Amino acid sequence: MKCRAGCGACCIAPSISSPIPGMPQGKPAGVRCVQLTAENYCAIFGQSGRPAVCSAFSADPDVCGASDEEAIRLLGWLEQSTAIAV
């Protein structure tokens, strides 16, 4: 599957523990990445400062569903299901 242009769910729903330019502590789940543009594109796509976890993400129907809204729900559910309780 190819990413849906302007979706951005993978830059909002999951937590990212790696440093991101502008977010040195990473980002919590459900928080919009500061590098996500108003049009929901990654402002640092292809740049060396982009976290490896972001570069490694591949769109897939199992996690992206059939719409941007479904992607937010699925990725959010995966985040919650795999979170380590503290």
PDB file of C-alpha atoms in Angstrom:
ATOM      1  CA  MET A   1       0.000   0.000   0.000  1.00  0.00           C
ATOM      2  CA  LYS A   2       1.176   3.543  -0.705  1.00  0.00           C
ATOM      3  CA  CYS A   3       0.740   6.234   1.926  1.00  0.00           C
ATOM      4  CA  ARG A   4      -2.369   8.336   1.476  1.00  0.00           C
ATOM      5  CA  ALA A   5      -1.230  11.839   0.611  1.00  0.00           C
ATOM      6  CA  GLY A   6      -1.916  14.239   3.458  1.00  0.00           C
ATOM      7  CA  CYS A   7      -2.951  11.570   5.991  1.00  0.00           C
ATOM      8  CA  GLY A   8      -0.417  12.196   8.773  1.00  0.00           C
ATOM      9  CA  ALA A   9      -1.904   9.603  11.151  1.00  0.00           C
ATOM     10  CA  CYS A  10       1.514   8.010  11.721  1.00  0.00           C
ATOM     11  CA  CYS A  11       2.803  11.437  12.846  1.00  0.00           C
ATOM     12  CA  ILE A  12      -0.016  11.904  15.355  1.00  0.00           C
ATOM     13  CA  ALA A  13      -1.272   8.620  16.853  1.00  0.00           C
ATOM     14  CA  PRO A  14       1.893   6.761  17.944  1.00  0.00           C
ATOM     15  CA  SER A  15       4.453   7.819  20.501  1.00  0.00           C
ATOM     16  CA  ILE A  16       7.996   8.343  19.219  1.00  0.00           C
ATOM     17  CA  SER A  17      10.747   7.948  21.810  1.00  0.00           C
ATOM     18  CA  SER A  18      13.576   9.136  19.531  1.00  0.00           C
ATOM     19  CA  PRO A  19      14.537  12.804  19.366  1.00  0.00           C
ATOM     20  CA  ILE A  20      12.836  14.757  16.594  1.00  0.00           C
ATOM     21  CA  PRO A  21      14.049  18.207  15.510  1.00  0.00           C
ATOM     22  CA  GLY A  22      11.955  20.540  17.646  1.00  0.00           C
ATOM     23  CA  MET A  23      10.958  17.691  19.989  1.00  0.00           C
ATOM     24  CA  PRO A  24      14.211  16.538  21.621  1.00  0.00           C
ATOM     25  CA  GLN A  25      12.376  14.165  24.002  1.00  0.00           C
ATOM     26  CA  GLY A  26      10.337  12.597  21.172  1.00  0.00           C
ATOM     27  CA  LYS A  27       6.546  12.875  21.208  1.00  0.00           C
ATOM     28  CA  PRO A  28       3.756  11.298  23.205  1.00  0.00           C
ATOM     29  CA  ALA A  29       0.968   9.319  21.593  1.00  0.00           C
ATOM     30  CA  GLY A  30      -1.844  11.450  20.229  1.00  0.00           C
ATOM     31  CA  VAL A  31       0.314  14.567  19.961  1.00  0.00           C
ATOM     32  CA  ARG A  32       0.916  16.063  16.543  1.00  0.00           C
ATOM     33  CA  CYS A  33       4.606  16.033  15.556  1.00  0.00           C
ATOM     34  CA  VAL A  34       6.004  19.553  15.195  1.00  0.00           C
ATOM     35  CA  GLN A  35       7.446  18.488  11.839  1.00  0.00           C
ATOM     36  CA  LEU A  36       3.987  17.675  10.432  1.00  0.00           C
ATOM     37  CA  THR A  37       2.935  20.510   8.137  1.00  0.00           C
ATOM     38  CA  ALA A  38      -0.549  22.017   8.013  1.00  0.00           C
ATOM     39  CA  GLU A  39      -1.119  19.845   4.931  1.00  0.00           C
ATOM     40  CA  ASN A  40      -0.102  16.721   6.933  1.00  0.00           C
ATOM     41  CA  TYR A  41       3.237  16.125   5.239  1.00  0.00           C
ATOM     42  CA  CYS A  42       6.544  15.490   7.006  1.00  0.00           C
ATOM     43  CA  ALA A  43       8.687  18.627   6.812  1.00  0.00           C
ATOM     44  CA  ILE A  44      11.860  16.556   7.360  1.00  0.00           C
ATOM     45  CA  PHE A  45      11.069  13.649   5.029  1.00  0.00           C
ATOM     46  CA  GLY A  46      14.312  12.308   3.560  1.00  0.00           C
ATOM     47  CA  GLN A  47      16.505  14.387   5.901  1.00  0.00           C
ATOM     48  CA  SER A  48      19.079  12.971   8.296  1.00  0.00           C
ATOM     49  CA  GLY A  49      17.277  14.369  11.377  1.00  0.00           C
ATOM     50  CA  ARG A  50      14.192  12.262  10.721  1.00  0.00           C
ATOM     51  CA  PRO A  51      13.952   9.464  13.309  1.00  0.00           C
ATOM     52  CA  ALA A  52      14.760   5.959  12.058  1.00  0.00           C
ATOM     53  CA  VAL A  53      11.391   4.714  13.332  1.00  0.00           C
ATOM     54  CA  CYS A  54       9.670   7.196  11.021  1.00  0.00           C
ATOM     55  CA  SER A  55      11.795   6.231   8.025  1.00  0.00           C
ATOM     56  CA  ALA A  56      11.134   2.537   8.685  1.00  0.00           C
ATOM     57  CA  PHE A  57       7.339   2.889   8.874  1.00  0.00           C
ATOM     58  CA  SER A  58       5.534   1.334   5.904  1.00  0.00           C
ATOM     59  CA  ALA A  59       1.911   1.977   5.131  1.00  0.00           C
ATOM     60  CA  ASP A  60      -0.174  -1.172   5.373  1.00  0.00           C
ATOM     61  CA  PRO A  61      -3.939  -1.722   5.278  1.00  0.00           C
ATOM     62  CA  ASP A  62      -3.749  -3.435   8.698  1.00  0.00           C
ATOM     63  CA  VAL A  63      -2.525  -0.238  10.371  1.00  0.00           C
ATOM     64  CA  CYS A  64      -3.736   2.436   7.945  1.00  0.00           C
ATOM     65  CA  GLY A  65      -7.198   1.131   7.200  1.00  0.00           C
ATOM     66  CA  ALA A  66      -9.283   2.629   4.420  1.00  0.00           C
ATOM     67  CA  SER A  67      -9.267   6.287   5.533  1.00  0.00           C
ATOM     68  CA  ASP A  68      -7.235   8.829   7.484  1.00  0.00           C
ATOM     69  CA  GLU A  69      -9.734   8.595  10.357  1.00  0.00           C
ATOM     70  CA  GLU A  70      -9.463   4.805  10.458  1.00  0.00           C
ATOM     71  CA  ALA A  71      -5.661   5.085  10.467  1.00  0.00           C
ATOM     72  CA  ILE A  72      -5.815   7.334  13.550  1.00  0.00           C
ATOM     73  CA  ARG A  73      -8.091   4.802  15.291  1.00  0.00           C
ATOM     74  CA  LEU A  74      -6.002   1.753  14.332  1.00  0.00           C
ATOM     75  CA  LEU A  75      -2.654   3.314  15.159  1.00  0.00           C
ATOM     76  CA  GLY A  76      -4.074   4.658  18.428  1.00  0.00           C
ATOM     77  CA  TRP A  77      -5.371   1.209  19.340  1.00  0.00           C
ATOM     78  CA  LEU A  78      -1.998  -0.362  18.522  1.00  0.00           C
ATOM     79  CA  GLU A  79      -0.247   2.270  20.640  1.00  0.00           C
ATOM     80  CA  GLN A  80      -2.498   1.577  23.626  1.00  0.00           C
ATOM     81  CA  SER A  81      -2.339  -2.192  23.166  1.00  0.00           C
ATOM     82  CA  THR A  82       1.438  -2.272  23.135  1.00  0.00           C
ATOM     83  CA  ALA A  83       2.136   0.423  25.751  1.00  0.00           C
ATOM     84  CA  ILE A  84       4.081  -0.692  28.782  1.00  0.00           C
ATOM     85  CA  ALA A  85       2.212   0.060  31.991  1.00  0.00           C
ATOM     86  CA  VAL A  86       4.283   2.125  34.390  1.00  0.00           C
TER      87      VAL A  86
END
